[in-house]
CSV table of C-alpha atoms and ligand atoms in Angstrom, one decimal:
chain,number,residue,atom,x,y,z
A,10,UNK,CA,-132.0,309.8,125.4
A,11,UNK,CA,-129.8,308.9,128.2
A,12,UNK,CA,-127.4,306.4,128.1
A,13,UNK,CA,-125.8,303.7,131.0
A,14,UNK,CA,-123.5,301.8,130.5
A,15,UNK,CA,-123.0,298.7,133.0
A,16,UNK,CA,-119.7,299.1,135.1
A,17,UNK,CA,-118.4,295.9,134.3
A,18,UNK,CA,-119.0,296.0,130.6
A,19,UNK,CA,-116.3,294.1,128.6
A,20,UNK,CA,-113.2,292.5,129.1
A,21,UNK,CA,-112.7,290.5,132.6
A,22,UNK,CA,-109.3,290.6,134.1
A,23,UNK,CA,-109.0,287.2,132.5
A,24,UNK,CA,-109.7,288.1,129.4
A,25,UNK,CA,-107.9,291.3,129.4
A,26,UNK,CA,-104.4,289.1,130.6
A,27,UNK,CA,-104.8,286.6,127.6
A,28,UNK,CA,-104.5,288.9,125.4
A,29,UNK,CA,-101.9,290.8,126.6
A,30,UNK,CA,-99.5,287.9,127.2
A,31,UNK,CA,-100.5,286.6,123.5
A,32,UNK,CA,-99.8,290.4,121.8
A,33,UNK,CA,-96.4,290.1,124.1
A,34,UNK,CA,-96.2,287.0,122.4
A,35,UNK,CA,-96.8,288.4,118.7
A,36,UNK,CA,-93.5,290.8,119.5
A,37,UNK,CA,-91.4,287.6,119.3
A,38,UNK,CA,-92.8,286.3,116.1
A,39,UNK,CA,-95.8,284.0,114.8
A,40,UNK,CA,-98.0,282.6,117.3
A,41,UNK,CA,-100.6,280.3,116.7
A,42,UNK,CA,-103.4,280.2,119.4
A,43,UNK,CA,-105.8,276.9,120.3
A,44,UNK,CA,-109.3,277.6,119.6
A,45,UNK,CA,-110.0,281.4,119.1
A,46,UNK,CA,-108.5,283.7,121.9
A,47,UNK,CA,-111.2,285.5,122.9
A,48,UNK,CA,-115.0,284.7,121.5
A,49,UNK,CA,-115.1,288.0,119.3
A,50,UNK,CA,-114.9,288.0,116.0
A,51,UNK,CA,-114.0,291.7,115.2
A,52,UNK,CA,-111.1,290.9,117.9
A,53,UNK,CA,-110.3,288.1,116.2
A,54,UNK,CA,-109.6,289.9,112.2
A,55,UNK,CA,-107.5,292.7,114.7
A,56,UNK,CA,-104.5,289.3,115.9
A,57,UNK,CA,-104.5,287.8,112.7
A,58,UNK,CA,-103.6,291.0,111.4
A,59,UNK,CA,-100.9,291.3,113.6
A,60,UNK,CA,-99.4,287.6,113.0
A,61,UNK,CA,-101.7,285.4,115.1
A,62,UNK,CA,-103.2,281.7,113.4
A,63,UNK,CA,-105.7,280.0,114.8
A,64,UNK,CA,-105.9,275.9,115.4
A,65,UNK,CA,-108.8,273.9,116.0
A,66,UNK,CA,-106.8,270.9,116.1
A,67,UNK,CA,-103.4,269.9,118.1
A,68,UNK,CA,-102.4,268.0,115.0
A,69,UNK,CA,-102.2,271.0,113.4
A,70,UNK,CA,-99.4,272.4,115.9
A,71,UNK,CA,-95.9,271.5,115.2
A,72,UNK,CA,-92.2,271.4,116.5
A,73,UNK,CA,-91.0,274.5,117.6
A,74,UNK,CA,-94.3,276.6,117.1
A,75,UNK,CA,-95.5,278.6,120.3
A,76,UNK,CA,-98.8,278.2,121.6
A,77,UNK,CA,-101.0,280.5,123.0
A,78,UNK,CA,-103.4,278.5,125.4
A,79,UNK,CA,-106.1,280.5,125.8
A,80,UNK,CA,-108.2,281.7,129.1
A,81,UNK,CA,-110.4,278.9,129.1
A,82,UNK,CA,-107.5,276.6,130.0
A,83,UNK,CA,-106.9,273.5,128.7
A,84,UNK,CA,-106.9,269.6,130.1
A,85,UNK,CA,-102.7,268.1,131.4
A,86,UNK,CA,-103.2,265.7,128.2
A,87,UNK,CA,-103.4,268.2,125.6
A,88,UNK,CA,-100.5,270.1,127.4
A,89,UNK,CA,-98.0,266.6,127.5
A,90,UNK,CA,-98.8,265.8,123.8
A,91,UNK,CA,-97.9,269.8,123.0
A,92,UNK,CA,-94.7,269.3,124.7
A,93,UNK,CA,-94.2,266.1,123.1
A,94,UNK,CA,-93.9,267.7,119.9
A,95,UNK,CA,-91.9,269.7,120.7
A,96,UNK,CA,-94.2,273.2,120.9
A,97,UNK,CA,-93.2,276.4,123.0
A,98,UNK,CA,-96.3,276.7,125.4
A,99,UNK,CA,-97.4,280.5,126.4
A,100,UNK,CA,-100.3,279.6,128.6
A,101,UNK,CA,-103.1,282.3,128.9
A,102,UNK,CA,-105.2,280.0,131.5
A,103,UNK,CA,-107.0,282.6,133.5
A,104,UNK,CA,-105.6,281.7,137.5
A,105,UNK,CA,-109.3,281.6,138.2
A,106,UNK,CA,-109.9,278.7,135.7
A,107,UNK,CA,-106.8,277.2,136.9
A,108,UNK,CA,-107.8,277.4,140.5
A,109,UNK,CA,-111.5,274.8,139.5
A,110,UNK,CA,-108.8,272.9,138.2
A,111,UNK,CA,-106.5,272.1,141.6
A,112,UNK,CA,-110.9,271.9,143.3
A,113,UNK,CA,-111.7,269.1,140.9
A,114,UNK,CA,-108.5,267.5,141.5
A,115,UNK,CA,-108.7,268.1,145.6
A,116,UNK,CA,-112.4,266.6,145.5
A,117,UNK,CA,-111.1,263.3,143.4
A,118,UNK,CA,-107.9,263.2,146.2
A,119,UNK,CA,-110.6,263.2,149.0
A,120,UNK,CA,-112.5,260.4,146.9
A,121,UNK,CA,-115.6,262.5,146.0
A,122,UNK,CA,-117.0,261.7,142.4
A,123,UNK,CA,-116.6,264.8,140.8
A,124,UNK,CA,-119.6,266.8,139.1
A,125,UNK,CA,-118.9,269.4,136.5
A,126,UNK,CA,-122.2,271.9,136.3
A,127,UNK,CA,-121.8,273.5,133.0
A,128,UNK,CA,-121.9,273.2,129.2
A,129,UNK,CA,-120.0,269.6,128.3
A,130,UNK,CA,-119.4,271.1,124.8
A,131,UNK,CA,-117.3,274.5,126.4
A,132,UNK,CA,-113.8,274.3,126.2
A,133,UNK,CA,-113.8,275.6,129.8
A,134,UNK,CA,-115.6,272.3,130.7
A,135,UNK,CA,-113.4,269.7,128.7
A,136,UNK,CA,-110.4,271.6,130.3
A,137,UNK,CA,-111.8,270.7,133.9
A,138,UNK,CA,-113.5,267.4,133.0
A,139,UNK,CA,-109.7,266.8,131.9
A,140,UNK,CA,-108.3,267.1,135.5
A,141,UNK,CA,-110.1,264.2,136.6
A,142,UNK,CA,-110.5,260.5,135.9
A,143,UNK,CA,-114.2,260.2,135.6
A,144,UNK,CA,-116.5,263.7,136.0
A,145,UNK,CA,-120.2,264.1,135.8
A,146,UNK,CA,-120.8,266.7,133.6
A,147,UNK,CA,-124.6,268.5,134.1
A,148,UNK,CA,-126.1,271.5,132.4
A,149,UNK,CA,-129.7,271.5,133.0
A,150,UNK,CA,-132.7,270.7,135.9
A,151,UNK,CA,-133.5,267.6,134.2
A,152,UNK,CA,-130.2,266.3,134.4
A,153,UNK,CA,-129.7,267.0,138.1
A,154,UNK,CA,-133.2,265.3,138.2
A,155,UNK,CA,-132.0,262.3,136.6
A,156,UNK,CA,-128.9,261.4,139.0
A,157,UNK,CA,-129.4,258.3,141.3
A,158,UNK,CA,-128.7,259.2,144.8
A,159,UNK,CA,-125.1,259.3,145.4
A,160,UNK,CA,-123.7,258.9,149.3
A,161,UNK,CA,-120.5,261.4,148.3
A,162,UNK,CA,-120.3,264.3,145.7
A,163,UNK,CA,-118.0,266.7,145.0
A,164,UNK,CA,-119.1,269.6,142.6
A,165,UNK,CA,-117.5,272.8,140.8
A,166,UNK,CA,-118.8,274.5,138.3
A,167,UNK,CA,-118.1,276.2,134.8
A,168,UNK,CA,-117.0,279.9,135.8
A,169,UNK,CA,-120.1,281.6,133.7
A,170,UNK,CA,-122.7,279.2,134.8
A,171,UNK,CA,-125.5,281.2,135.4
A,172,UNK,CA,-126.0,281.6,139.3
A,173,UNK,CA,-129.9,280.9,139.8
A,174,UNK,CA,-129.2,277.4,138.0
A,175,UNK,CA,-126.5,276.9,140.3
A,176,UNK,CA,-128.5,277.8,143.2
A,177,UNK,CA,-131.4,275.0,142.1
A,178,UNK,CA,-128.9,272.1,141.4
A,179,UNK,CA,-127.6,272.4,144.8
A,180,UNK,CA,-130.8,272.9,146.7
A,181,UNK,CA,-131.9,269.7,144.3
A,182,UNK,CA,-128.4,267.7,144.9
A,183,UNK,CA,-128.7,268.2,148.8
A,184,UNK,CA,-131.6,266.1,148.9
A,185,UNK,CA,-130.3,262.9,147.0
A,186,UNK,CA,-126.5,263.4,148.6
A,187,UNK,CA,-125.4,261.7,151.9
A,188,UNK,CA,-122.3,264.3,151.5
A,189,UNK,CA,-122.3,267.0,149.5
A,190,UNK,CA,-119.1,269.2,149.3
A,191,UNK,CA,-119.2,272.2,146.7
A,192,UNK,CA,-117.1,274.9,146.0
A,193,UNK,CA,-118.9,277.9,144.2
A,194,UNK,CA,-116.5,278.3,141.4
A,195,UNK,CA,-118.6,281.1,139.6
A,196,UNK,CA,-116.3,283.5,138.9
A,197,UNK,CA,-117.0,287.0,140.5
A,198,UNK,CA,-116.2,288.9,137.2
A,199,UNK,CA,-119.4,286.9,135.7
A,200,UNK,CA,-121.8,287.1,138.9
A,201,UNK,CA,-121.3,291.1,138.9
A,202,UNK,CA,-121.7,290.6,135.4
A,203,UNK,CA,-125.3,288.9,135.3
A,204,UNK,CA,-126.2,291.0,138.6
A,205,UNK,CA,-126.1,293.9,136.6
A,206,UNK,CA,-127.5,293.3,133.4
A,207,UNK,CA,-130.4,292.2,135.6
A,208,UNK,CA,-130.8,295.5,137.7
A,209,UNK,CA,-129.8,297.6,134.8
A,210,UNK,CA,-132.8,295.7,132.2
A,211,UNK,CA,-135.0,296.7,135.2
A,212,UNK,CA,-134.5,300.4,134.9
A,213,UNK,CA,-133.8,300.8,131.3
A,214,UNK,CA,-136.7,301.1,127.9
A,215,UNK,CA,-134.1,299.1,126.1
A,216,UNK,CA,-130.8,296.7,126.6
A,217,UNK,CA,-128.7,296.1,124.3
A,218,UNK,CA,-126.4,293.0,125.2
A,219,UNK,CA,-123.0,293.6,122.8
A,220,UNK,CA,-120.8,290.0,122.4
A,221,UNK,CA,-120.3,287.6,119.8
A,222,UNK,CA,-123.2,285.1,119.4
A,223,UNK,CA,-121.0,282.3,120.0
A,224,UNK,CA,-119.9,283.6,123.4
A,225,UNK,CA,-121.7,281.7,126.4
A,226,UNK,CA,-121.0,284.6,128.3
A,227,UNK,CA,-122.3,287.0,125.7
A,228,UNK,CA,-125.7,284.7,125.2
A,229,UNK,CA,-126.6,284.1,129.4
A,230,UNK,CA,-125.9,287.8,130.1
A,231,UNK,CA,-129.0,288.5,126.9
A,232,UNK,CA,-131.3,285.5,128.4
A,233,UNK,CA,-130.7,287.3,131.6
A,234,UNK,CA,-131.6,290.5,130.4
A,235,UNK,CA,-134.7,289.2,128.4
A,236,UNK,CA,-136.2,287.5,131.0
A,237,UNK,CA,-136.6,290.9,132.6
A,238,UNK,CA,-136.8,293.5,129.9
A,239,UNK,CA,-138.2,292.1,126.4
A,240,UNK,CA,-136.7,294.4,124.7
A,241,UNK,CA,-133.1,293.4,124.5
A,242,UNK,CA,-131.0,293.2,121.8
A,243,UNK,CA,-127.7,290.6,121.2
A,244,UNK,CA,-125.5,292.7,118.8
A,245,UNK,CA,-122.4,292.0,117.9
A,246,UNK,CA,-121.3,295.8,116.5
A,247,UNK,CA,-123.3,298.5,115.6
A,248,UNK,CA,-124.0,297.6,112.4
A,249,UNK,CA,-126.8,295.1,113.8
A,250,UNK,CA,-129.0,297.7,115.5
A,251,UNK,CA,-132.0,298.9,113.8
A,252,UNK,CA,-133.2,302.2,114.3
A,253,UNK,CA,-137.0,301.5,114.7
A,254,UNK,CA,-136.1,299.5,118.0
A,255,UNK,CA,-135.6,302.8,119.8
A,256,UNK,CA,-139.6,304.3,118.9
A,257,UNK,CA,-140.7,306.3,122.4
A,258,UNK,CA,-136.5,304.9,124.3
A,259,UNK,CA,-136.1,307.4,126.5
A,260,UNK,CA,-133.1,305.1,128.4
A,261,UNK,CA,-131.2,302.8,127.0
A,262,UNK,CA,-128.8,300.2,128.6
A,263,UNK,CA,-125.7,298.6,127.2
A,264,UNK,CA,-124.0,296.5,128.7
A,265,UNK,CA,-121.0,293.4,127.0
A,266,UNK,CA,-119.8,290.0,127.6
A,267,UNK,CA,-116.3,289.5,128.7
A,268,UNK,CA,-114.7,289.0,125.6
A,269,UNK,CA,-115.8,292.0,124.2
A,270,UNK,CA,-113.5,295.1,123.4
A,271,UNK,CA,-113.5,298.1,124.6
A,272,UNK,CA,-113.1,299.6,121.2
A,273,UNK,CA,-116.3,297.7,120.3
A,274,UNK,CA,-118.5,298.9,122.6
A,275,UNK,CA,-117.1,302.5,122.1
A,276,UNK,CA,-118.3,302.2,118.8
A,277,UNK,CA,-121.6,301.7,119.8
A,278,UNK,CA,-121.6,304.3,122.3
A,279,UNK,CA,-120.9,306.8,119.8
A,280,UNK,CA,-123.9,305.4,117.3
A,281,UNK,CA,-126.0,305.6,120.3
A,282,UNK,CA,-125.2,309.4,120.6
A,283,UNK,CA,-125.3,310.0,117.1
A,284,UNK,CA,-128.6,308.4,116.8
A,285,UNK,CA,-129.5,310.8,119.5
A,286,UNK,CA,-128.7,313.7,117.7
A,287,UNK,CA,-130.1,312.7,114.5
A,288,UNK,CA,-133.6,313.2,116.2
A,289,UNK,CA,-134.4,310.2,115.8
A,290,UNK,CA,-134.4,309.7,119.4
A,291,UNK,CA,-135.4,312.5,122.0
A,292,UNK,CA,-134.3,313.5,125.5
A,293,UNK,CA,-131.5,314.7,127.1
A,294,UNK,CA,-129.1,312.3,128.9
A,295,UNK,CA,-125.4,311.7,130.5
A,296,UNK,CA,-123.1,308.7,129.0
A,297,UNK,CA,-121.8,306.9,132.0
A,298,UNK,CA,-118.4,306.4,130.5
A,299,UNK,CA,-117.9,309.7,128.6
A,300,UNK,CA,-120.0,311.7,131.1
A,301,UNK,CA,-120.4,313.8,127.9
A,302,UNK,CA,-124.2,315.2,127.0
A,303,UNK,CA,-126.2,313.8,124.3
B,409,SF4,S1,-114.8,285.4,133.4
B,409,SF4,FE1,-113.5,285.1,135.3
B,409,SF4,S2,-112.7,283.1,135.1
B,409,SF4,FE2,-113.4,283.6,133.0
B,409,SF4,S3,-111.6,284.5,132.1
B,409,SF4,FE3,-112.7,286.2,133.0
B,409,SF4,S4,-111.8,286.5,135.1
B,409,SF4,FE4,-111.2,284.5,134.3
């Protein structure tokens, strides 16, 4: 069986810099962190382990604690009231995230009414929808459907909205908008990402799609890969995969969301091979990242 691996498998830059300034964090003592770092729940067991605590609630943050604010960013509110009482901020915003922010706000400045496409329940979202006074927040066709006509719009979007819907929405929004002005706030990490996992279902028996179920990155990059190869799998670790999905594999593909680790998908990798060499797969093939033979 041969294995590939997509290129752009786990952590994005993003990613990757949150947690580094939060374990750079951990060497100065206990952090707590707003909302889970990183959507990966294995990830998650490894920083509380080394001293990390993680709040759902800004109530729950008090004087002199440090905060880690993680990639997704956050809305100016929630940083004022940290400061407030008296908490050490270590913000973890990824620059990308930060940079829909200053869009949202430009667009409001240049009296657009701001439209958010993406998920109004993802902290990425409630971080922008923060930035300005009154945003539109749209996740589906219908909703895009539904808007009167508007003679000005501004619109970003939610960095891992999934680039075919944001294709439609604008074709749709350019018919009902006098003046439409969009910025394409996809971030590239995620639009490599889905590009991809699309080509790579395409040439592959079987996908397997490793991220934590909760991640929205995780779930558009398996609905991706689904729509073009049904059989893909969303694991979070290699304790999830069955061994009579692989009957007659001779390729399989693997790709991961961004918030999951290298270690993780290593670990599959190696069941993979091992699998391989169990016979219960058969064929010869070349791991991408190992270049070793099964
Ligand atoms: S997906 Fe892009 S925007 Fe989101 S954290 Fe990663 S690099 Fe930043």
């Amino acid at each position: 069986m041969e294995i590939k691996i997509a290129e752009s498998a786990g952590f994005c830059w993003g990613v990757k810099r949150a947690v580094n300034i939060a374990t750079q964090a951990l060497k100065r003592g206990k952090v707590l962190c707003l909302g889970e770092l990183i959507h990966n729940s294995r990830e998650i067991k490894r920083l509380k382990a080394l001293g990390m605590d993680f709040v759902e609630d800004i109530e729950d943050v008090g004087k002199g604690d440090t905060v880690v604010i993680r990639s997704h960013g956050v809305s100016p509110g929630v940083i004022r009231y940290l400061r407030k009482k008296g908490a050490e901020i270590v913000d973890a915003t990824c620059p990308f995230v930060k940079d829909v922010h200053e869009k949202a706000m430009r667009l409001e400045r240049e009296g657009y009414p701001v439209l958010i496409l993406g998920n109004p329940r993802h902290p990425e979202v409630i971080g922008i929808a923060g930035h300005v006074r009154e945003p539109l927040i749209i996740n589906d066709m219908e909703g895009i459907r539904r808007l009167p006509k508007f003679p000005k719009l501004g619109v970003v979007c939610q960095t891992t909205l999934n680039m075919n819907f944001f294709k439609e929405a604008i074709a749709e929004l350019s018919l009902k908008v006098k003046e439409l002005k969009v910025y394409n706030t996809i971030c590239r990490a995620t639009a490599v990402r889905q590009k991809e996992t699309r080509e790579l279902a395409g040439q592959v028996d079987l996908m397997l799609i490793i991220g934590g179920k909760n991640s929205s990155n995780s779930t558009k990059l398996y609905q991706i890969s689904k729509s073009v190869n049904p059989r893909s799998y969303h694991i979070e670790s290699k304790e999830e995969i069955r061994e009579d999905w692989f009957k007659g594999v001779n390729v399989v593909g693997v790709t991961a969301g961004a918030s999951t680790p290298q270690w993780v998908i290593d670990e599959v990798v190696e069941y993979l091979k091992d699998l391989s060499k169990g016979g219960e797969l058969s064929g010869r093939g070349v791991c991408k990242t190992t270049g070793g033979k099964l």
